[in-house]
Coordinates of C-alpha atoms and ligand atoms in Angstrom, one line a residue:
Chain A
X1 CA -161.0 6.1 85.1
X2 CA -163.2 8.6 82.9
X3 CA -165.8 7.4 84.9
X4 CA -168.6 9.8 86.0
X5 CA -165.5 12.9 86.1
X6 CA -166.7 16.6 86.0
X7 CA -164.6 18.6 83.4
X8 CA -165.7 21.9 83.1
X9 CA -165.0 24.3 79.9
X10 CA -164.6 27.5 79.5
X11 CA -164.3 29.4 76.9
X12 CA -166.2 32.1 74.8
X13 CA -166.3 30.4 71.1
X14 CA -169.8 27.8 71.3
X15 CA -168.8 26.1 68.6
X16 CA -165.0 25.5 70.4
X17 CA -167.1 24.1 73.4
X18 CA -169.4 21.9 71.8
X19 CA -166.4 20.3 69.5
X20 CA -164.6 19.7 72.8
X21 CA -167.8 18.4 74.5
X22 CA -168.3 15.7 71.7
X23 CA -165.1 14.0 71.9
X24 CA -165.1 14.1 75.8
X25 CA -168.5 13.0 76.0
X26 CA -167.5 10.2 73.9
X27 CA -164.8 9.3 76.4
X28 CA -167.0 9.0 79.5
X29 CA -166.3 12.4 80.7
X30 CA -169.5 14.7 81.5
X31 CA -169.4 18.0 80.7
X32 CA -170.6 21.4 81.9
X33 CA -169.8 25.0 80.2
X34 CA -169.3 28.4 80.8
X35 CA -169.2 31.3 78.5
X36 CA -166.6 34.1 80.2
X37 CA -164.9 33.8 83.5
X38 CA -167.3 35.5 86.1
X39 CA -170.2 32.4 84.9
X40 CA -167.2 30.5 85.3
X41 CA -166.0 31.4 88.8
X42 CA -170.1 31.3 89.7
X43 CA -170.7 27.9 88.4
X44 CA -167.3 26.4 90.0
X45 CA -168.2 27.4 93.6
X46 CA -171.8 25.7 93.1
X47 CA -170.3 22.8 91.0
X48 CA -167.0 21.8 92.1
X49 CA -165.7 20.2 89.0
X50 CA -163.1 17.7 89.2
X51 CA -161.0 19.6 86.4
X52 CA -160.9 22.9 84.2
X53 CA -159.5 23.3 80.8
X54 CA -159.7 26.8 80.5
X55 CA -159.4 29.9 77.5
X56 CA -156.4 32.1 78.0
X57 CA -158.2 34.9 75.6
X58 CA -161.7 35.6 77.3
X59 CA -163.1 39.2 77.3
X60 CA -163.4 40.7 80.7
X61 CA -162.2 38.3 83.3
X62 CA -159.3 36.8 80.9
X63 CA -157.8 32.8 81.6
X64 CA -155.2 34.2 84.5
X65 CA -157.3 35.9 86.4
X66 CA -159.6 33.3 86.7
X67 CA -156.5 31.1 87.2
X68 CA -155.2 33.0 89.9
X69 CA -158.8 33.3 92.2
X70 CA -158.8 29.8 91.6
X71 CA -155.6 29.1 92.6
X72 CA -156.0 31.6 95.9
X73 CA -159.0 29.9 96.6
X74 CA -158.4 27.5 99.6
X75 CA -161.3 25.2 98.5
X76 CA -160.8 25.3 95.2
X77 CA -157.1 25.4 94.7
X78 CA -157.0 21.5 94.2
X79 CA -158.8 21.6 90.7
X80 CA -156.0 21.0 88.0
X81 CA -156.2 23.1 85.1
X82 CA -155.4 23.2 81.7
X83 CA -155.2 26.4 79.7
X84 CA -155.8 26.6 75.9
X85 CA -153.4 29.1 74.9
X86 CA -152.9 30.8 71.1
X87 CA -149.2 31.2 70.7
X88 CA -146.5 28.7 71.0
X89 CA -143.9 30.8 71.8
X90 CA -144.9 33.5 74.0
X91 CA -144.9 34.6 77.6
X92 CA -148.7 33.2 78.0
X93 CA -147.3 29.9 79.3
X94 CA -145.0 31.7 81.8
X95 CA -147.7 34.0 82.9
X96 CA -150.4 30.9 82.6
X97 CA -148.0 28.1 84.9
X98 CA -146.9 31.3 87.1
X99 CA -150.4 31.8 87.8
X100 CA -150.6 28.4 88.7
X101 CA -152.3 26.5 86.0
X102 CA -151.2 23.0 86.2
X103 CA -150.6 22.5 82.7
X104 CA -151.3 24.3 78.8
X105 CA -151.8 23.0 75.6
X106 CA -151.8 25.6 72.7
X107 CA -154.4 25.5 69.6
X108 CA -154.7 24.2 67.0
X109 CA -153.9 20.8 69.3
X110 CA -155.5 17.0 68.3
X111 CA -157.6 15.1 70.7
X112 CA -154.9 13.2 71.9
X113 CA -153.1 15.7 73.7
X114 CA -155.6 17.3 75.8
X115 CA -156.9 13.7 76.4
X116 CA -153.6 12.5 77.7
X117 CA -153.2 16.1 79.8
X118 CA -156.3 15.4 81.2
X119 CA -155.8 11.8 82.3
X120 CA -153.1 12.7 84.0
X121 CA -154.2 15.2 85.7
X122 CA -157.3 13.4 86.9
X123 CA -155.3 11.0 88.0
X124 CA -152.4 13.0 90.1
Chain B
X1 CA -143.6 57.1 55.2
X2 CA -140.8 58.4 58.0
X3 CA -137.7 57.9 56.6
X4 CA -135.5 54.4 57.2
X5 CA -133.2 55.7 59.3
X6 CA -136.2 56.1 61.9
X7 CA -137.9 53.1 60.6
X8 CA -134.7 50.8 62.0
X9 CA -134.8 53.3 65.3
X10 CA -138.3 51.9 65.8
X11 CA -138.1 48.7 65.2
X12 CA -135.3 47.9 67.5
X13 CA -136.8 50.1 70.0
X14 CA -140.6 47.8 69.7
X15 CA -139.8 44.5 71.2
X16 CA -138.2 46.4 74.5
X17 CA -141.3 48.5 75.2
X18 CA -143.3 45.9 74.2
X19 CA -141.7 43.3 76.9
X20 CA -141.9 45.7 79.2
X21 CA -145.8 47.0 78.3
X22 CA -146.7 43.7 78.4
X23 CA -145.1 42.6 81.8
X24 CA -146.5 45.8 83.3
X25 CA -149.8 44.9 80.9
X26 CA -149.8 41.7 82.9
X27 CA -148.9 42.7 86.3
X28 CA -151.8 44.9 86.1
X29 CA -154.6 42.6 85.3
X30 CA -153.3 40.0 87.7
X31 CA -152.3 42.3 90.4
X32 CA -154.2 45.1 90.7
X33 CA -152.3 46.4 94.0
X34 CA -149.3 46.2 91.6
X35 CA -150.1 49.4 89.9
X36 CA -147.9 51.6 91.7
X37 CA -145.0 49.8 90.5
X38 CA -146.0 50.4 87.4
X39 CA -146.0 54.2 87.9
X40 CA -142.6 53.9 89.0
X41 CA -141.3 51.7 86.6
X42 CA -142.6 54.8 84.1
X43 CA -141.1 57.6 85.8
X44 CA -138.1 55.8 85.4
X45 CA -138.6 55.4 81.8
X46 CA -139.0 58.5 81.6
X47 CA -135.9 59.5 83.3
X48 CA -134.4 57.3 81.5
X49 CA -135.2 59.3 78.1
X50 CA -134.3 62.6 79.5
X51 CA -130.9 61.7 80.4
X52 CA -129.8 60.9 76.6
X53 CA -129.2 64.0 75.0
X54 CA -132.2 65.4 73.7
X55 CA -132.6 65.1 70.1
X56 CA -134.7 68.5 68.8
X57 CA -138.6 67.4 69.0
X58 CA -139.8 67.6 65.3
X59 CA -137.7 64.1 65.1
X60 CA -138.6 62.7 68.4
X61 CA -142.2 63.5 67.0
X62 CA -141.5 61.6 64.2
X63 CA -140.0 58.3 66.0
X64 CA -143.3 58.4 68.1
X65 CA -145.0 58.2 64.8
X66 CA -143.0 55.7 63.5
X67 CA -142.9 53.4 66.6
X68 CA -147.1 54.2 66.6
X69 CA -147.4 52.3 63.0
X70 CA -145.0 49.4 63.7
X71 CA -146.8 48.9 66.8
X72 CA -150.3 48.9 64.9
X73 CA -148.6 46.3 62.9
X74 CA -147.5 43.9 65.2
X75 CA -151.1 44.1 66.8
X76 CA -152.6 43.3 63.6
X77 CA -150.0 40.0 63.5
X78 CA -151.3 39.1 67.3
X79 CA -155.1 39.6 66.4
X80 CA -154.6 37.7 63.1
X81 CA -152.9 35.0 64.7
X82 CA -155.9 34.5 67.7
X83 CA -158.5 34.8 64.4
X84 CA -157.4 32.5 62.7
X85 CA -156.4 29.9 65.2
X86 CA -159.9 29.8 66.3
X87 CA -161.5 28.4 63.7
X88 CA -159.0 26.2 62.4
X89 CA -158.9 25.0 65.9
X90 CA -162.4 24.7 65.9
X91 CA -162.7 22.9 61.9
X92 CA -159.6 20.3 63.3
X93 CA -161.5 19.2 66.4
X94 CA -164.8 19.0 64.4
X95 CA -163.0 16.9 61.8
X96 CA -161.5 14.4 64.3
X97 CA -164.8 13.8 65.7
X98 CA -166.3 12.5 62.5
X99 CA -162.7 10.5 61.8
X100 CA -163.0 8.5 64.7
X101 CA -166.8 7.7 64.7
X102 CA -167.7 9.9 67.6
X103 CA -170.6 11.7 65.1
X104 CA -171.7 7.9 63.8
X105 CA -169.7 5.2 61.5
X106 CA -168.4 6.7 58.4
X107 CA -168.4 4.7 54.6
X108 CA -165.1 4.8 53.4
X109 CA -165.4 6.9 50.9
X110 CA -166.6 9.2 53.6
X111 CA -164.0 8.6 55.4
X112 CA -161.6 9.5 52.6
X113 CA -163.3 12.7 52.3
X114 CA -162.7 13.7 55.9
X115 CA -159.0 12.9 55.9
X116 CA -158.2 14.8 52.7
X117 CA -160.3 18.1 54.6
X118 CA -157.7 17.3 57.3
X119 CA -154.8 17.4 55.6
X120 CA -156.0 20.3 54.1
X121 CA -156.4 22.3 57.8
X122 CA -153.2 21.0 58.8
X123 CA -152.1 22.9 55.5
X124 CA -153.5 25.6 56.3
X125 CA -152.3 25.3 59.9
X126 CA -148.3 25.5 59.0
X127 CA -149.0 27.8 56.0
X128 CA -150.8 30.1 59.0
X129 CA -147.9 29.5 61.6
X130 CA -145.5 30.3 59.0
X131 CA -146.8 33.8 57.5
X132 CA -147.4 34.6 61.0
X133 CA -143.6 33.7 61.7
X134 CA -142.5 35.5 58.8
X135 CA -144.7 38.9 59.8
X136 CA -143.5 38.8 63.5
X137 CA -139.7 38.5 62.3
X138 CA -140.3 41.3 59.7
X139 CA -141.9 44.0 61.7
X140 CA -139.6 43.4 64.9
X141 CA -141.9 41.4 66.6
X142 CA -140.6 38.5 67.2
X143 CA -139.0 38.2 71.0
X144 CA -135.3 37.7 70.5
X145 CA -133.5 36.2 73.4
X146 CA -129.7 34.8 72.7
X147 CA -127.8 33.2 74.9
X148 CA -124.6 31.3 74.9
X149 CA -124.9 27.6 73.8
X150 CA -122.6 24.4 73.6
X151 CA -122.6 23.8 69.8
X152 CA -122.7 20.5 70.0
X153 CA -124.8 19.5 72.8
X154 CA -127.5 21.8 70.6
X155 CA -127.2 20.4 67.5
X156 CA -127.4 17.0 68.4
X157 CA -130.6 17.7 70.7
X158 CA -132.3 19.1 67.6
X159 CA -130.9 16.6 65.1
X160 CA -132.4 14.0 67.6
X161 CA -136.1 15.1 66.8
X162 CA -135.8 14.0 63.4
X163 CA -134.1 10.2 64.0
X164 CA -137.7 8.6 64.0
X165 CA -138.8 9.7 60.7
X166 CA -135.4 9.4 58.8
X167 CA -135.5 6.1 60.3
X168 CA -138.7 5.3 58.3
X169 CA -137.5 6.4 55.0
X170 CA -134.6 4.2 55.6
X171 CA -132.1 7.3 55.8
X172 CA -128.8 7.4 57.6
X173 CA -127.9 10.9 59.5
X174 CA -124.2 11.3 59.5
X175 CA -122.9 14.2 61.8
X176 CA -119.8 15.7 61.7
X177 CA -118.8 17.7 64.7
X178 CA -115.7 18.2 66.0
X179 CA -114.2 17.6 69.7
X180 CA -114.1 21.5 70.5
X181 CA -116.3 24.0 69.0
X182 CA -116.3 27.1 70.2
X183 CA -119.9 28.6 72.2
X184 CA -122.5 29.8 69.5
X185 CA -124.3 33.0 70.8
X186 CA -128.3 32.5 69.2
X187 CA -131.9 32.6 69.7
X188 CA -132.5 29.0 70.4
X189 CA -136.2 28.6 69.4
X190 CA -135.5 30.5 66.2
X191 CA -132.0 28.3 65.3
X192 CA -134.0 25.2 65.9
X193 CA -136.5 26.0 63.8
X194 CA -133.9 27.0 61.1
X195 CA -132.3 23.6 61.8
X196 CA -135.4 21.8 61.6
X197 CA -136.9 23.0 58.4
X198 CA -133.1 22.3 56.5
X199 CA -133.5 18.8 57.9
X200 CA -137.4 18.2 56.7
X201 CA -136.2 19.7 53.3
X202 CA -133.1 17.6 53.4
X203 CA -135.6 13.9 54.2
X204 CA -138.3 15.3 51.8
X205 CA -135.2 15.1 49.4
X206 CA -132.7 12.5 50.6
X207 CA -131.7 9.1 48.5
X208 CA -129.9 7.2 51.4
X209 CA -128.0 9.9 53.8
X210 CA -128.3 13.3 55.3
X211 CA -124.7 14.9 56.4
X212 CA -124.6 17.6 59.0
X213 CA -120.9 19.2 59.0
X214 CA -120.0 21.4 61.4
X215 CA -116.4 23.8 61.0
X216 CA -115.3 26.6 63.1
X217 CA -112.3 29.1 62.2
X218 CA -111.4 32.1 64.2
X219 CA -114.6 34.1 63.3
X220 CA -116.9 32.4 62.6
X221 CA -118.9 28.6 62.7
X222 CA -120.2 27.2 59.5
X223 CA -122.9 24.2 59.5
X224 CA -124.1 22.7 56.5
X225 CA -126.9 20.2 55.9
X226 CA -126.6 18.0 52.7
X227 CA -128.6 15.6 51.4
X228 CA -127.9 12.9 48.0
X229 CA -131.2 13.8 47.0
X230 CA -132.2 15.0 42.9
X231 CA -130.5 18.6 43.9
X232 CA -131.6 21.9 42.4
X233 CA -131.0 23.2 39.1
X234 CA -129.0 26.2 39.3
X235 CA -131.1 28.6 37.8
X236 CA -133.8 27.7 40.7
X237 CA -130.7 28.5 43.4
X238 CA -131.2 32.3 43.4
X239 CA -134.4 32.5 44.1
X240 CA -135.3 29.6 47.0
X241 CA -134.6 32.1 50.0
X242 CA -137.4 34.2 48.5
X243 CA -141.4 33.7 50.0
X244 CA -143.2 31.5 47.9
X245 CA -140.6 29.8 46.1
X246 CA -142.0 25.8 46.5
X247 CA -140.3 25.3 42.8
X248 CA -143.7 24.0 40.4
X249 CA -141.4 21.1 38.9
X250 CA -140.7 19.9 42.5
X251 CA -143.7 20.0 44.2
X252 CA -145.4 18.2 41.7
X253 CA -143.6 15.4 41.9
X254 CA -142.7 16.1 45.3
X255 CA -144.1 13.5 48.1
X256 CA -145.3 16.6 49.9
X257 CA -147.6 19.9 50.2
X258 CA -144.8 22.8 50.4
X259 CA -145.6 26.2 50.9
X260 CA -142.3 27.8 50.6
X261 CA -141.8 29.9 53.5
X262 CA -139.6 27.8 55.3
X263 CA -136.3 29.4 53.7
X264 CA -137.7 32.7 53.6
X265 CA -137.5 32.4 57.3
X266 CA -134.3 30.9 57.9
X267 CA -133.0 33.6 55.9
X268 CA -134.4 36.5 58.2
X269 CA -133.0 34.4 61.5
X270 CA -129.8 33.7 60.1
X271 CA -129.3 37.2 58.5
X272 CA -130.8 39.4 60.0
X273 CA -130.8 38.3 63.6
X274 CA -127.8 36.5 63.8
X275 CA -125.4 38.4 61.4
X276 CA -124.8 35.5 59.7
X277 CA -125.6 34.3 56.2
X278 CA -127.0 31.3 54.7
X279 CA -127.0 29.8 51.0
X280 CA -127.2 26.8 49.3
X281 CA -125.5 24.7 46.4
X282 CA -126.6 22.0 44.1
X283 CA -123.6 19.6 43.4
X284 CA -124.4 17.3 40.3
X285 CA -125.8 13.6 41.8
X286 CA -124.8 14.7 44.5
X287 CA -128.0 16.6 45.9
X288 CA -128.4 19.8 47.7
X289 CA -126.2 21.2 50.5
X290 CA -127.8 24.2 52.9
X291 CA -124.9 26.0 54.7
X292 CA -125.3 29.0 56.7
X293 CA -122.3 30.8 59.0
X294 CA -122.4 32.7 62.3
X295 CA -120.2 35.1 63.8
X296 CA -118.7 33.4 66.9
X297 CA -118.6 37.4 68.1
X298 CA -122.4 38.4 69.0
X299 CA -124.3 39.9 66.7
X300 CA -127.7 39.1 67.9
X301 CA -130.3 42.3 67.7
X302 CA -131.7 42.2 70.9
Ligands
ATP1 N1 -132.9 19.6 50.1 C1 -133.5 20.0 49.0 N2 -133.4 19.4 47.8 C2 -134.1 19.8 46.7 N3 -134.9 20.9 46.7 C3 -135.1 21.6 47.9 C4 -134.4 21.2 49.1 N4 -134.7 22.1 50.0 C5 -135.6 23.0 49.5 N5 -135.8 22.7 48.2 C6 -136.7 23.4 47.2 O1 -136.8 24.7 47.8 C7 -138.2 25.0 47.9 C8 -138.4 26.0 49.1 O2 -138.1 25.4 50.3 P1 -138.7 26.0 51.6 O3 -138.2 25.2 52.8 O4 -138.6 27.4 51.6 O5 -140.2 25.6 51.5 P2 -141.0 24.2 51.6 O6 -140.1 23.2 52.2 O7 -141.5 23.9 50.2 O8 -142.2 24.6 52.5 P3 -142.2 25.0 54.0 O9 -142.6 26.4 54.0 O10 -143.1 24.0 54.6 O11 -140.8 24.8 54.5 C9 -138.8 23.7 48.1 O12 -140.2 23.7 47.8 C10 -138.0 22.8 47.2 O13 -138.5 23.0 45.9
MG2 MG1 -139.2 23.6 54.1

């Protein structure tokens, strides 16, 4: 269940986060942000979500690299993630999965899929 | 402007360095200790280069050049494409959470507003993915990989995708494939999307039946998708493969937004990637027929 789940987003467009917050407010999740990858990194030690859907194009510390730490990161590496890539057919979903991402979805996607990404991931 | 002949040079010569500068590109960021395999990878290059005979350096100057603006190009496709997938991202999400009452109720006239802005960024969505399609083919961009592939086995896979909706215009899909086909060598993300804009054209159109015919001589395969649709007057025939061509009588009428890319880019997979060629024909009451032909010999530009 939704219930009382921690799902943090990152990614640097606000007015991506807050559209994404909405709807996943609305479904029971709470929500906490971050802005670039090193917040990111920062706020998941402290925080511990229970997932990450997570910006592939990110200046500085881009989606894979934070992927990767996360993923070499005995404590952390449980946390599913979904990345939000930009292309369809490119070599970001190899390099994204390779990194270890547990799943990607790329924009522009509906509600529906990253809902039924995330519900199965929350529930693995 | 560099002449063509260095022009084509480049632009077969982009896509390799660009796989390989963007595997080394990504090796890098995610491996930092990986950089000296870079370094080697590059001396190798550039052994590589100095073991074909040197061509005199004015020219080699000029195929720098050359490969310089081409690759300025295809940046500008890859930053376009981020851009503006952002915000349409961004305008689609917003727009589903009024839709479905996540912002408060809605009236219905309200409600009718917000759908027809939706159907409007999913407009704008394909017309994006498509230019961007277009652009990537056209400058060299776009990642070519073919590969051997049962003829069959592929075309029924694809045709597959489209059983739901023809179902729901009450259409029957007929394929004819024979027993043995020989292997077709192709990109398979590009032929499928050839494939699958002939087939939406074909159920935009279609009365009661789509036919898919497949034939096969020595040289080459020939698949053809026809529909009992109204057809296409033959003065329009000549022009459909060209960008833009969503004819004004028939999208007026039409049941759908077109934006009349979709057989612009066939054309550039089938002809220029494949070596094969594609055209179509309008056979009185009998609707349109789409047939393109690929060498069974490999052509691909890799
Ligand atoms: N099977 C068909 N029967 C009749 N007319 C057709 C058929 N297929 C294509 N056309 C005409 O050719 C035009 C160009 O087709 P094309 O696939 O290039 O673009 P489109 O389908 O309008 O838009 P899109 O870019 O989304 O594919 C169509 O707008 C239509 O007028
Ligand atoms: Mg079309």
């Amino acid at each position: 269940m939704s219930q009382g789940k921690t799902i943090l987003l990152i990614d640097d467009e606000a007015d991506l986060r807050e559209a994404i917050k909405m709807k996943l407010e609305a479904e029971g999740y709470q929500i906490e942000q971050a802005a670039n990858g090193v917040e990111a990194l920062e706020h998941i030690k402290r925080n511990n979500p229970d997932l990450i859907v997570l910006d592939v194009m990110m200046p500085e510390l881009n989606g894979y690299q934070v992927c990767k730490r996360l993923k070499e990161d005995e404590k952390l590496k449980h946390i599913p993630i979904i990345l939000l890539t930009g292309r369809a057919h490119s070599s970001d979903q190899f390099w994204g999965l390779g990194m270890g991402a547990n799943d990607y979805i790329t924009k522009p996607f509906e509600f529906h899929e990253l809902l039924s990404l995330i519900a199965q991931h929350l529930n693995d | 402007m560099a002449n063509l002949k260095y022009k084509n040079i480049g632009q077969k010569m982009v896509p390799e360095l660009e796989t390989l500068e963007e595997a080394l590109g990504h090796l890098e960021t995610v491996f930092p200790e990986a950089i000296s395999v870079k370094r080697k990878d590059h001396q190798n290059v550039i052994k590589l280069k100095n073991n074909i005979s040197t061509p005199p350096k004015p020219k080699i100057e000029r195929l720098k050049n050359v490969i310089t603006q081409l690759k300025l190009q295809k940046e500008f496709v890859d930053v376009a494409a981020h851009e503006l997938k952002a915000p349409l991202t961004i305008i689609k999400l917003s727009l589903e959470n009024f839709k479905t009452g996540v912002l408060g109720p809605l009236s219905e006239k309200q409600k009718k507003v917000i759908e027809r802005m939706e159907w409007n960024v999913i407009r704008l969505t394909r017309l994006t993915e498509d230019i961007l399609s277009l652009a990537r083919l056209e400058n060299g961009r776009a990642k070519i990989r073919c590969l051997q592939q049962e003829t069959a086995k592929f075309l029924k896979n694809v045709i597959s995708h489209f059983e739901d909706w023809a179902e729901r215009q009450h259409i029957r899909l007929e394929l004819k494939i024979p027993k043995k086909l020989p292997l077709l060598c192709i990109d398979v993300d590009l032929m499928e999307q050839v494939l699958s804009n002939l087939m939406s054209n074909a159920l935009r159109y279609a009365k009661t039946k789509i036919i898919v015919t497949v034939t096969a001589n020595a040289h080459e395969m020939l698949i053809s998708v026809h529909d009992d649709g109204e057809g296409i007057q033959e003065e329009h025939l000549p022009n459909l493969f060209q960008k833009f061509s969503a004819l004004k009588e028939s999208s007026q009428n039409a049941k759908h937004q077109s934006t009349g890319l979709g057989l612009a880019i066939c054309k550039k997979i089938i002809e220029d990637i494949h070596g094969g060629k594609i055209w179509a024909e309008s056979l009185k009451k009998m609707g349109a027929k789409f047939s393109f032909s690929l060498p069974l010999q490999c052509l691909c530009e890799k």
